Short mmCIF file of C-alpha atoms in Angstrom, two decimals:
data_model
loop_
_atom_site.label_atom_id
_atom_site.label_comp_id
_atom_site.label_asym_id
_atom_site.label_seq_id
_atom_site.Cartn_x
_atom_site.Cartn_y
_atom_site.Cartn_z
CA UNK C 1 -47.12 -12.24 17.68
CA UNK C 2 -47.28 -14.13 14.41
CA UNK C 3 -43.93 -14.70 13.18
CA UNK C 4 -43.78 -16.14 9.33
CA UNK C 5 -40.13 -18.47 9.56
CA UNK C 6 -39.89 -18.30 5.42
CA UNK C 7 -40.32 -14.82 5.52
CA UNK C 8 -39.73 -12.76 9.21
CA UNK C 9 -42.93 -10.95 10.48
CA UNK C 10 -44.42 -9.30 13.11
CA UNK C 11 -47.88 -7.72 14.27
CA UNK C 12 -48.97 -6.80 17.57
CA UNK C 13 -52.13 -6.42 18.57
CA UNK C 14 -53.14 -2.42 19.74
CA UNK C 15 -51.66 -1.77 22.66
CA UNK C 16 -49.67 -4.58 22.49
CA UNK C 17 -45.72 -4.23 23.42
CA UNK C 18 -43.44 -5.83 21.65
CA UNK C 19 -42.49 -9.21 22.87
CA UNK C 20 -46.17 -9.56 23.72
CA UNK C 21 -47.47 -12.89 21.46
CA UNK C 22 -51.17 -12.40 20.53
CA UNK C 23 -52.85 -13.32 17.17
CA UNK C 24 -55.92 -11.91 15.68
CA UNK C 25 -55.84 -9.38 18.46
CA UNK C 26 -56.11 -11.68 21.51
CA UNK C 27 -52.98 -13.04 23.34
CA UNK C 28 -52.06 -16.68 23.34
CA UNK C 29 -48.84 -18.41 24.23
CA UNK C 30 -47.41 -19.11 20.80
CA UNK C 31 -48.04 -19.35 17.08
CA UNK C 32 -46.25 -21.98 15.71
CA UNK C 33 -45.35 -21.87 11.86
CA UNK C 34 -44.80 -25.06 9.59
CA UNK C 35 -43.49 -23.96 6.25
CA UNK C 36 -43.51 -25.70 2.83
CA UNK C 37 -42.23 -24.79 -0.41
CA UNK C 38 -45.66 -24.07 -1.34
CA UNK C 39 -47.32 -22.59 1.75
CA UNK C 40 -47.72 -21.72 5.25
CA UNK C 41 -49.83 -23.25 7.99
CA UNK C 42 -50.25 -21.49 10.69
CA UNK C 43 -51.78 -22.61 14.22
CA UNK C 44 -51.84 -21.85 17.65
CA UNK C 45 -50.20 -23.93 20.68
CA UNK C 46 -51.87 -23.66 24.25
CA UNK C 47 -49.67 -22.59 26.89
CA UNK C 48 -49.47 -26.06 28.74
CA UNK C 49 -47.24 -26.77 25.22
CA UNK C 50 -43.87 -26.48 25.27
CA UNK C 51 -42.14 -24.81 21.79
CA UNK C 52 -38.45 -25.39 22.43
CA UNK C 53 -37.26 -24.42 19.06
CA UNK C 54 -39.12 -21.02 19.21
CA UNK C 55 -36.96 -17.94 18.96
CA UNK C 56 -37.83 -15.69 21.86
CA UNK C 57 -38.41 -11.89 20.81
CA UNK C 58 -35.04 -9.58 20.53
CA UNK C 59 -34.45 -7.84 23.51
CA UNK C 60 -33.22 -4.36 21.55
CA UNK C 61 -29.61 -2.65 22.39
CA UNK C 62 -27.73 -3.79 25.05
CA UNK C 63 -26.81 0.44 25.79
CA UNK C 64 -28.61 3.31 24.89
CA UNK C 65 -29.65 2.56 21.18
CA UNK C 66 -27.49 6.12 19.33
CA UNK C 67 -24.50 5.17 21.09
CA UNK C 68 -25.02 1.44 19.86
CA UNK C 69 -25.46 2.78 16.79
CA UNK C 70 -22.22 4.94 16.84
CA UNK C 71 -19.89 2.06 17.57
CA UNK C 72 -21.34 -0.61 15.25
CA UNK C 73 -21.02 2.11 13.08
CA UNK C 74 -17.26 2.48 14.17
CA UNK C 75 -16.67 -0.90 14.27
CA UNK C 76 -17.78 -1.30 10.64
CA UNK C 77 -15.47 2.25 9.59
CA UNK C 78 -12.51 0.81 10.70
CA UNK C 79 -12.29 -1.57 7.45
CA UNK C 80 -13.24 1.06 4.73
CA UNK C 81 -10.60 2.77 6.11
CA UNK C 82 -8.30 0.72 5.60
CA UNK C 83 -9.46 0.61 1.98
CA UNK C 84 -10.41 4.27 1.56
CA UNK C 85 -7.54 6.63 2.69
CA UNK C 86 -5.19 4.52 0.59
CA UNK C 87 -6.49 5.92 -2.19
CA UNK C 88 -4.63 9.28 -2.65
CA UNK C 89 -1.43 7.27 -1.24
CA UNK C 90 -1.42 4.69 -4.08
CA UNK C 91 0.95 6.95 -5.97
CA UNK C 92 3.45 7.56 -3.45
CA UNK C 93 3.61 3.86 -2.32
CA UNK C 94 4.56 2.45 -6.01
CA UNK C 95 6.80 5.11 -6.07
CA UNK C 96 8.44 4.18 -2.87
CA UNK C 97 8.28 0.36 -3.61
CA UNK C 98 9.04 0.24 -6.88
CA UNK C 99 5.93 -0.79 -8.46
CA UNK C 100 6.21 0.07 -12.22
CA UNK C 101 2.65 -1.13 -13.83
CA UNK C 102 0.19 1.51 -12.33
CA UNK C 103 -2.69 -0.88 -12.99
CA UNK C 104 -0.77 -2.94 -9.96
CA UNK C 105 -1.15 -0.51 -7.57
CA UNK C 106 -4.34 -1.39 -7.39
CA UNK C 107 -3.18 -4.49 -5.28
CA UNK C 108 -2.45 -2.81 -2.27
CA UNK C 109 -6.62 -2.80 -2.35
CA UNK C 110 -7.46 -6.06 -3.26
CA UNK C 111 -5.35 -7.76 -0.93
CA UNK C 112 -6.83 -6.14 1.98
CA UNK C 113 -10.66 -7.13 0.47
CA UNK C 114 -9.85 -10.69 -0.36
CA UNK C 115 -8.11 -11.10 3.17
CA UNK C 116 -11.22 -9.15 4.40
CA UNK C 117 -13.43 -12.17 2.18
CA UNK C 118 -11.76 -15.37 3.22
CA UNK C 119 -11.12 -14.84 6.60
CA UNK C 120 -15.33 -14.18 7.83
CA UNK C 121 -15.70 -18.10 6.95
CA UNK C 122 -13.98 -18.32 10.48
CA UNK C 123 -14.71 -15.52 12.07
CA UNK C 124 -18.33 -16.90 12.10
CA UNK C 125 -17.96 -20.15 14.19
CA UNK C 126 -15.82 -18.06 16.11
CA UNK C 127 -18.30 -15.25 17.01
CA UNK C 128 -20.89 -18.49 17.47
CA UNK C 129 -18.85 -20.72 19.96
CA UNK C 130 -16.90 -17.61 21.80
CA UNK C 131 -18.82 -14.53 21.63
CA UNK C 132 -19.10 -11.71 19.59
CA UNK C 133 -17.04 -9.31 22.20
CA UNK C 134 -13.94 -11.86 22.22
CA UNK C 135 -13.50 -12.77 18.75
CA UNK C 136 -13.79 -8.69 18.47
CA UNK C 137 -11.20 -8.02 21.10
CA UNK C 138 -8.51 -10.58 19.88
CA UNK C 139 -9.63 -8.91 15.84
CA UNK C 140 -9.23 -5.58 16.68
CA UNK C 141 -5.74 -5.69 18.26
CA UNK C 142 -4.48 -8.41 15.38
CA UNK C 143 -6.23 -5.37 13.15
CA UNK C 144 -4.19 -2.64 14.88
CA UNK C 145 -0.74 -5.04 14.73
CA UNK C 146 -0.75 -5.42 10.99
CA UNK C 147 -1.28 -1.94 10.53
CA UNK C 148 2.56 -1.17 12.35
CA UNK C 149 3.57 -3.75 10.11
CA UNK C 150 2.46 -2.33 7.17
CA UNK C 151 3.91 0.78 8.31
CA UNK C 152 7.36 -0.57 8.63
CA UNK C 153 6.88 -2.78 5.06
CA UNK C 154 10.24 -2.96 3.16
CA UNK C 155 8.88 -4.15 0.05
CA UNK C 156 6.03 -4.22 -1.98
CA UNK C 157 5.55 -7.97 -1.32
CA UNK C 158 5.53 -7.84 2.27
CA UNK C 159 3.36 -4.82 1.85
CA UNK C 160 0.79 -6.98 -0.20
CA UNK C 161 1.02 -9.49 2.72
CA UNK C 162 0.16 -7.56 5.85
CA UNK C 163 -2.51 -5.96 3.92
CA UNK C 164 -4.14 -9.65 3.22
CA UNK C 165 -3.59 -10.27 7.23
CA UNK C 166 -4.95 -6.80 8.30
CA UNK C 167 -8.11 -7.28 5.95
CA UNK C 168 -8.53 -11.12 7.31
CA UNK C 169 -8.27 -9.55 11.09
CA UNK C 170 -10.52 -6.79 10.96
CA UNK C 171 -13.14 -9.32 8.85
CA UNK C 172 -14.59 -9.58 11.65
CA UNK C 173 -16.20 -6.29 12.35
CA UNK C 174 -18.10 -7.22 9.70
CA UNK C 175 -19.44 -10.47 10.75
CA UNK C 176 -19.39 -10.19 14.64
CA UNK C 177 -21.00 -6.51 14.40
CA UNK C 178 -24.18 -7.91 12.04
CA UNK C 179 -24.33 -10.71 14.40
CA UNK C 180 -24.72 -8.73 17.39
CA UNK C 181 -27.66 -6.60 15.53
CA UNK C 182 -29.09 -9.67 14.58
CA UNK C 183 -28.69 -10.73 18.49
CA UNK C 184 -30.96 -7.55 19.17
CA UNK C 185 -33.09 -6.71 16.63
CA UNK C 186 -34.89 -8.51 13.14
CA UNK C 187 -36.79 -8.30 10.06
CA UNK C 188 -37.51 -4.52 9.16
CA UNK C 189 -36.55 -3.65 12.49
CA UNK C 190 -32.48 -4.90 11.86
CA UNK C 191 -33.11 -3.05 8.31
CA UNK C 192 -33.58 0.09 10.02
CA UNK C 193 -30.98 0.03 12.42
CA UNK C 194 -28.64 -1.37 9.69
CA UNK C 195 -29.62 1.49 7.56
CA UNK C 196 -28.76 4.23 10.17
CA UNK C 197 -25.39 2.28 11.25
CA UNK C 198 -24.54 2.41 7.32
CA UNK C 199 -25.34 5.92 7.40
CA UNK C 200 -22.96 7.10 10.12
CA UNK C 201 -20.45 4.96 8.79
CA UNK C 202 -20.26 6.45 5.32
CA UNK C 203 -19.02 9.51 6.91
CA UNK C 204 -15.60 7.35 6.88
CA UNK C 205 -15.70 6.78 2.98
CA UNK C 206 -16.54 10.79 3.18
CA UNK C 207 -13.98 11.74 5.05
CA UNK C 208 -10.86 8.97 4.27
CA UNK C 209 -9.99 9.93 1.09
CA UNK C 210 -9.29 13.50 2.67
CA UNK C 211 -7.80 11.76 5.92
CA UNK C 212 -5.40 10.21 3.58
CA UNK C 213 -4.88 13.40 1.89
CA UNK C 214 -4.32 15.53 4.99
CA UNK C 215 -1.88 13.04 6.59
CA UNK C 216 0.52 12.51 3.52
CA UNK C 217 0.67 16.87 3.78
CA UNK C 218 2.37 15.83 7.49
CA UNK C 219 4.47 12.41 6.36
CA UNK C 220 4.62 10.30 3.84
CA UNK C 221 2.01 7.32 3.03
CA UNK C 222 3.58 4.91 5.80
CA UNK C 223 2.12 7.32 8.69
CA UNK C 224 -1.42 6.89 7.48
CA UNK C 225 -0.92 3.23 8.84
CA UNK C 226 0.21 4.33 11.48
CA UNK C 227 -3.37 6.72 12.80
CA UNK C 228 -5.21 3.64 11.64
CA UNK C 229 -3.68 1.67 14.41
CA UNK C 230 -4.39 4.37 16.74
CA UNK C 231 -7.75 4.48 15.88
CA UNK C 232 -8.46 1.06 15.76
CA UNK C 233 -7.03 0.92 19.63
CA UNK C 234 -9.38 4.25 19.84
CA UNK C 235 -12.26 1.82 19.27
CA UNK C 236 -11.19 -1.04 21.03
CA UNK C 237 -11.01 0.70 24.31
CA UNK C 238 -14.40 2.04 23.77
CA UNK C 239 -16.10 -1.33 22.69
CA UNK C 240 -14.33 -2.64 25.58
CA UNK C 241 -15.55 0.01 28.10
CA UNK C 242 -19.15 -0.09 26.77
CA UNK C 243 -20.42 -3.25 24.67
CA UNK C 244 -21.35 -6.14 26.82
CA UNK C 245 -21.58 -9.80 25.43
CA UNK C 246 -24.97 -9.85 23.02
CA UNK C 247 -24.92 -13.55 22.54
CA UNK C 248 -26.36 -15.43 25.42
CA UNK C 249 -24.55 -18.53 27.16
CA UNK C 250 -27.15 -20.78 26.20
CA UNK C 251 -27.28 -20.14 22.49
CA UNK C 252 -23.10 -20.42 22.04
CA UNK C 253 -22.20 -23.49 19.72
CA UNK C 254 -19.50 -25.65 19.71
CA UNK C 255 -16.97 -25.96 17.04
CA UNK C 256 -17.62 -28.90 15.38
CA UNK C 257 -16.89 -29.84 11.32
CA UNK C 258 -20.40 -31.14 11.31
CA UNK C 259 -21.87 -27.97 13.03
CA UNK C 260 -19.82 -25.74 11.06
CA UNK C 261 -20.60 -27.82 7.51
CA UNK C 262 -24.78 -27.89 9.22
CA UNK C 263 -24.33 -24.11 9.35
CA UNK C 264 -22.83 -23.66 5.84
CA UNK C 265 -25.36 -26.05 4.64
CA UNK C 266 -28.19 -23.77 5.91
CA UNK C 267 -27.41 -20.65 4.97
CA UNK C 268 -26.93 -21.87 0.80
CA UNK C 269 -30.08 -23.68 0.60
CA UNK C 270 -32.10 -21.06 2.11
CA UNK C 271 -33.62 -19.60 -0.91
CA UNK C 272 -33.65 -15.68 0.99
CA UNK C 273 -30.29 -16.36 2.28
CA UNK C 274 -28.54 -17.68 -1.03
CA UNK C 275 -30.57 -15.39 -3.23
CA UNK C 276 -30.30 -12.25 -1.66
CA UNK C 277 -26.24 -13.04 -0.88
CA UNK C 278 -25.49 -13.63 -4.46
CA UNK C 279 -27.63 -10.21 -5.30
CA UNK C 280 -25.30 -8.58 -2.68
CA UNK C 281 -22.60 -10.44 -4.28
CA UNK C 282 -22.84 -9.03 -8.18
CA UNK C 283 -23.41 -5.70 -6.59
CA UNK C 284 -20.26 -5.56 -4.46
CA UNK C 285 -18.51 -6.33 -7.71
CA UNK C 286 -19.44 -3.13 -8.98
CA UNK C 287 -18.63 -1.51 -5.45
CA UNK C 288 -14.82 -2.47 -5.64
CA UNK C 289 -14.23 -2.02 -9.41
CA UNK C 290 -15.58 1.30 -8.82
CA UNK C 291 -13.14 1.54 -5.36
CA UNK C 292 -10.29 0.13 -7.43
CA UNK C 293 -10.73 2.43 -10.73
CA UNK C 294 -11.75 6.23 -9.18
CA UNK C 295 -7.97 7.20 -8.46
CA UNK C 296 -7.15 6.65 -12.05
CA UNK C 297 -9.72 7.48 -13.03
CA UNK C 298 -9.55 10.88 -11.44
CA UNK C 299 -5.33 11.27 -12.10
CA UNK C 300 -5.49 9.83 -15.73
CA UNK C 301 -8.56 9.99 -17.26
CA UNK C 302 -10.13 13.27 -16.19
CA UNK C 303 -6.48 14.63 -14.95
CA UNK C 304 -7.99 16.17 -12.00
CA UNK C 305 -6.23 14.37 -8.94
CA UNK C 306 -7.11 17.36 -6.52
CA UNK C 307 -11.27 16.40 -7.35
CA UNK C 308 -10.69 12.92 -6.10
CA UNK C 309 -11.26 13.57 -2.38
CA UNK C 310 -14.15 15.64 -3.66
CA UNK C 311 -16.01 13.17 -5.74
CA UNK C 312 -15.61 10.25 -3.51
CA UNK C 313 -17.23 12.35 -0.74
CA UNK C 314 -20.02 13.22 -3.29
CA UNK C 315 -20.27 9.78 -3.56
CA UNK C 316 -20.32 8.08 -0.37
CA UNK C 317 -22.51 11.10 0.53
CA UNK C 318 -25.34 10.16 -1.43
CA UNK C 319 -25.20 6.70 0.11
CA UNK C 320 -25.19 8.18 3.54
CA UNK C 321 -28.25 10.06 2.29
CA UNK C 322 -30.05 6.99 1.17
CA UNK C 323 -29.39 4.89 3.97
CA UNK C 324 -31.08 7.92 6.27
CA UNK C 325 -33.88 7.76 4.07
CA UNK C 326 -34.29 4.15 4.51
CA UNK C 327 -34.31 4.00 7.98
CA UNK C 328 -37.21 6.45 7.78
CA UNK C 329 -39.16 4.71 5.34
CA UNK C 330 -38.35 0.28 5.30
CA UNK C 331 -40.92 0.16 8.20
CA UNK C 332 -43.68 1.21 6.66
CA UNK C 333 -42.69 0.62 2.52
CA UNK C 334 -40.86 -2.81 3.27
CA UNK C 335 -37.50 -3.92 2.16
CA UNK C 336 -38.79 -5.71 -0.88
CA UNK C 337 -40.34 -3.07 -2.64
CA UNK C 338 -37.51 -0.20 -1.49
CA UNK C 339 -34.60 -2.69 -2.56
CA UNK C 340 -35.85 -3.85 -5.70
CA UNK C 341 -36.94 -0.17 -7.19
CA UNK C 342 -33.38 1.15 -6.04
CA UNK C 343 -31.69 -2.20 -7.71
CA UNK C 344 -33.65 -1.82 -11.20
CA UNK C 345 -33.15 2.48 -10.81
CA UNK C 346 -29.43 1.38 -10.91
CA UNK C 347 -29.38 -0.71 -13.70
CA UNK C 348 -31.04 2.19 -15.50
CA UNK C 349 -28.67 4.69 -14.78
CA UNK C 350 -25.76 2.60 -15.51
CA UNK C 351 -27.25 1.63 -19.36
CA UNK C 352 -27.61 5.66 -19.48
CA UNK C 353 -24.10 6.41 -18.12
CA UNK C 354 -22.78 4.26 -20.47
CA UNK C 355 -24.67 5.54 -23.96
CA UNK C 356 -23.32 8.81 -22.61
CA UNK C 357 -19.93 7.10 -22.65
CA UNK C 358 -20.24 5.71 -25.99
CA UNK C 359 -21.67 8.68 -27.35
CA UNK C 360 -19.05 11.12 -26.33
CA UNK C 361 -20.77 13.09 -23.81
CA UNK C 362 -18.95 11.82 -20.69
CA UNK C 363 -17.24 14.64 -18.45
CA UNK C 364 -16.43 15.11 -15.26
CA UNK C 365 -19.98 16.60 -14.01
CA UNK C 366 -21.84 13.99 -15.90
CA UNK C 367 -19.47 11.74 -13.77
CA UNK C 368 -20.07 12.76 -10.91
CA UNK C 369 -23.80 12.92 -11.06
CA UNK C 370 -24.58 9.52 -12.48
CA UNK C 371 -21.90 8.18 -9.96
CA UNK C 372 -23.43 9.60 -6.85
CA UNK C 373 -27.03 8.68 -8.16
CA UNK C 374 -25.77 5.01 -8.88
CA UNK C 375 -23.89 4.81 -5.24
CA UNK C 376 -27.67 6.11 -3.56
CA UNK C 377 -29.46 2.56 -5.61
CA UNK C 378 -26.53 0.74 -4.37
CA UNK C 379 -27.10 1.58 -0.55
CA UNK C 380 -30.63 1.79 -0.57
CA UNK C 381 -30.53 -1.72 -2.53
CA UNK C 382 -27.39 -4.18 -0.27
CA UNK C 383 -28.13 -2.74 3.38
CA UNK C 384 -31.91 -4.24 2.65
CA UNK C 385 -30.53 -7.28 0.65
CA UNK C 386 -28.14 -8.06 3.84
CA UNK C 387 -31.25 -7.68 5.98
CA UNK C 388 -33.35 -10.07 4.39
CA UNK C 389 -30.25 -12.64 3.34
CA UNK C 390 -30.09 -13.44 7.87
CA UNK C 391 -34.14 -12.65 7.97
CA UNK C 392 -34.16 -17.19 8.77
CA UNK C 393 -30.61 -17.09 10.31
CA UNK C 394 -31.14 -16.35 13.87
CA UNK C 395 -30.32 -19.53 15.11
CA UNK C 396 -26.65 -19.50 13.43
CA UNK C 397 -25.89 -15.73 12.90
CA UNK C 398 -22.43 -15.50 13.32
CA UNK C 399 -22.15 -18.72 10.78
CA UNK C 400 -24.41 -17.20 8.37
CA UNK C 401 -23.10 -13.86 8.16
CA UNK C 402 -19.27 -15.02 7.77
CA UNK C 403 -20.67 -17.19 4.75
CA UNK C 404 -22.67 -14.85 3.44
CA UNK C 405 -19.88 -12.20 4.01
CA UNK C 406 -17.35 -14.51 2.19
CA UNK C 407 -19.27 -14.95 -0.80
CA UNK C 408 -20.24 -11.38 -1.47
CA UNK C 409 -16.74 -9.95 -0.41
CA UNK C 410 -14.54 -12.38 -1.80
CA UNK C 411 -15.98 -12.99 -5.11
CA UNK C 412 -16.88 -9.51 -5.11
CA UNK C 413 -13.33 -8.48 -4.83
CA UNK C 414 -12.26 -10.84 -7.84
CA UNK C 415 -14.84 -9.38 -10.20
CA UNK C 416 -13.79 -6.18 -8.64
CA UNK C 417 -10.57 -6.67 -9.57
CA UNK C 418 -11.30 -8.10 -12.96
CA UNK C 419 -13.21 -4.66 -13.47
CA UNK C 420 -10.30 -2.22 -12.18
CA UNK C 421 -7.46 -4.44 -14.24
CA UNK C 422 -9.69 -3.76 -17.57
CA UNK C 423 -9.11 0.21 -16.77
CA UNK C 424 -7.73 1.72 -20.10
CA UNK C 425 -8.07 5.28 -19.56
CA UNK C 426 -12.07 5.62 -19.57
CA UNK C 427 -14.25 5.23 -17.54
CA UNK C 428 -16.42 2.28 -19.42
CA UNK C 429 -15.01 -0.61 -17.86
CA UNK C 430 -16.10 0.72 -14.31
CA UNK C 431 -19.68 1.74 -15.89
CA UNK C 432 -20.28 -1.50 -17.95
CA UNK C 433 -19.16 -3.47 -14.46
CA UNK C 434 -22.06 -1.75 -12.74
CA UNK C 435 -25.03 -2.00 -15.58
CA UNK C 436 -23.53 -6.37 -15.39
CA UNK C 437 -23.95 -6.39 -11.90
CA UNK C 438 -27.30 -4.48 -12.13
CA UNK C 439 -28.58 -7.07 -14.43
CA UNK C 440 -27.06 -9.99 -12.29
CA UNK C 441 -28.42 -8.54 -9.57
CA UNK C 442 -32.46 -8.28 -10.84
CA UNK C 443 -31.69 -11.78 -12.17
CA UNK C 444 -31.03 -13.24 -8.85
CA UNK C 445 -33.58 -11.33 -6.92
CA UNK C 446 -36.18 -12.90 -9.63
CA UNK C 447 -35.10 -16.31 -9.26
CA UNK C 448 -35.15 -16.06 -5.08
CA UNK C 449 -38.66 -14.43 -5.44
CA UNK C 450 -40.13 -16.05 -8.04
CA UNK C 451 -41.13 -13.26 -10.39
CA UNK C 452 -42.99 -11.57 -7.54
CA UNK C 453 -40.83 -8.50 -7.56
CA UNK C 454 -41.95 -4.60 -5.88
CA UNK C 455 -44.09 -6.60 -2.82
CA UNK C 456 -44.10 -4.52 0.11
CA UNK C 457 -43.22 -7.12 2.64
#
């Protein structure tokens, strides 16, 4: 095996397994890699020499791999909906709380993301001194409690509140569940599995809008807080029943300011790490302006409220789409050169969306094309960004995902925000936040790589 620490890689020799360490097709114990900022030596260590800071090869999924699949898939859905089947409530809950400024409604949103932003910074020591299956356990029922509470909010206030707490509890689905892939698998491998997990959890953003829909036909917006909790206890029982502990007793780190600060440190002077975070970062931006604008944007600007449930689906079903075809292909095309075609195809279509826009032409089938197209870059483009941002982060997962999680959802949720508060009845605030992000975006990936964009590993 030949593993490249600046830049993940393996090869095995024909016939090899993996796990199996050989280099230029003949086993040897290790191959040890010294990196520079300006190259890489590589040379090989005899048996009779110890390597103690080696990583030893992922062992895969702890249970069969679709049904590991399906529940970090799960465990991921339970947070976008939380976001997504508030959507067709908005309405009914400013009515019912008194919120005049429709623009404000929006809130009940952002609180949850920002919550969902600032809390990963300690779910990650967390998930690295405890275990990923405890900090889940403890998250999941917090997740479920501030759901009830929601439920029984008095005021718009208190609303605004539990939704911050509910966001910060079930933050860590996101960080514990990439830390246990990144337990089990890495490099292109973690892409691909990370690309089918994002694909069976769009069916959430597919189906929550419609969820949310559905339930308010049966009560009003308060029981939609209440099925989340039940299906956040849904998923607890079965993560409970069937995940076992991914991170082994030797590797857990104490909680220390200096280990914690070491961590931190590490994952934002990486160049990958940094680099492909703030790429995931400007992108996200785009994400939740477009999350905070489409039920205006549907109501108001096209006046079509009924063809919200369908063009979100359309949506998030494109990005389902693209995710399935990048599990098929990252293996043998590479994240590099799939990410950074779908990133600049994005920027494209949101200059053309835009002209459209400013021309006159937009309606709701141009819309809803452009959209979906856009939403396909944007999945094909972060679920291979967040692979390569913990390619180096083995070591310190559950640290490097909750900082790289905080920086992409936090300050992705204030430009978010910044981009659904400039809605004035069109859709070019939303559009112009995603061709800014685009451009962000390619600029950051240029920097990280150093001009040497479209390489296939």
């Amino acid at each position: 095996m030949v593993r490249w620490l600046g830049n993940t890689r393996n090869t095995y020799a024909p016939g090899q397994q993996a796990g199996s360490r050989v280099a230029n097709g003949r086993p040897i114990a290790y191959v040890r890699a010294f990196m520079t900022s300006a190259h890489t030596e590589i040379a090989p260590v005899t048996a009779a020499e110890p390597l103690p800071d080696a990583l030893p090869e992922p062992a895969g999924a702890p249970i069969g791999f679709a049904e590991f699949v399906a529940l970090i898939a799960a465990l991921m859905a339970l947070g976008a909906l939380g976001i997504d089947s508030m959507l067709p409530a908005l309405p009914a809950i400013g009515d019912a709380l008194g919120v005049t400024l429709e623009n404000s409604r929006q809130l009940v949103i952002t609180a949850f993301v920002i919550g969902f932003g600032v809390a990963q910074l300690a779910h990650g020591p967390l998930a690295d001194r405890y275990g990923r299956r405890t900090v889940l356990i403890w998250a999941l029922v917090a997740y479920a409690v501030a759901n009830v509470a929601a439920a029984l909010a008095g005021s718009f206030a208190l609303l605004l509140v539990v939704r911050a707490l509910g966001g910060a509890a079930v933050a860590a689905t996101r960080v514990a569940t990439v830390a246990i892939v990144r337990d089990c698998y890495h490099g292109r491998a973690m892409a691909k599995v990370m690309s089918i997990a994002f694909m069976v959890f769009m069916v959430v953003p597919v189906l929550a809008p419609t969820f949310g829909q559905a339930v308010l036909l049966f009560g009003d917006w308060r029981l939609i807080f209440w099925m989340v909790a039940a299906l956040t206890l849904a998923v607890l029982t079965w993560f409970i029943l069937r995940m076992p502990e991914t991170l082994a007793a030797a590797d857990r780190q104490p909680i220390s300011a200096a280990r914690i600060l070491s961590g931190w440190r590490t994952t934002l002077t990486n160049r990958w790490s940094l680099g492909y975070t703030l790429a995931t970062t400007a992108l996200m931006s785009a994400l939740y302006g477009y999350i905070n604008s489409i039920q205006q944007i549907m109501f108001d600007t096209f006046r079509l409220p009924a063809m919200l449930v369908f063009v979100f689906a359309g949506t998030a079903a494109t990005m389902a789409l693209a995710n399935l075809l990048n599990s098929r292909i990252v293996m043998r095309i590479g994240t590099r050169r799939i990410s950074h075609s779908a990133m600049t195809a994005l920027t494209v279509l949101a200059a053309v969306h835009l002209a459209l826009i400013l021309g006159g032409m937009e309606s709701i089938y141009v819309f809803s094309v452009l959209q979906a197209l856009t939403m396909a870059c944007f999945g094909l483009a972060t679920s291979n960004f967040s692979a390569m941002a913990m390619e180096d982060m083995g070591r310190i997962a559950g640290t490097a995902s909750s900082v790289q999680g905080f920086l992409s959802v936090t300050l992705g949720a204030i430009f978010g925000a910044i981009i659904g508060q400039s809605f004035d009845g069109t859709t070019a605030p939303m559009v112009t936040g995603f061709l800014v992000a685009g451009l962000c975006a390619l600029a950051f990936v240029t920097v990280t790589e150093r001009g040497r964009l479209f390489r296939s590993h």
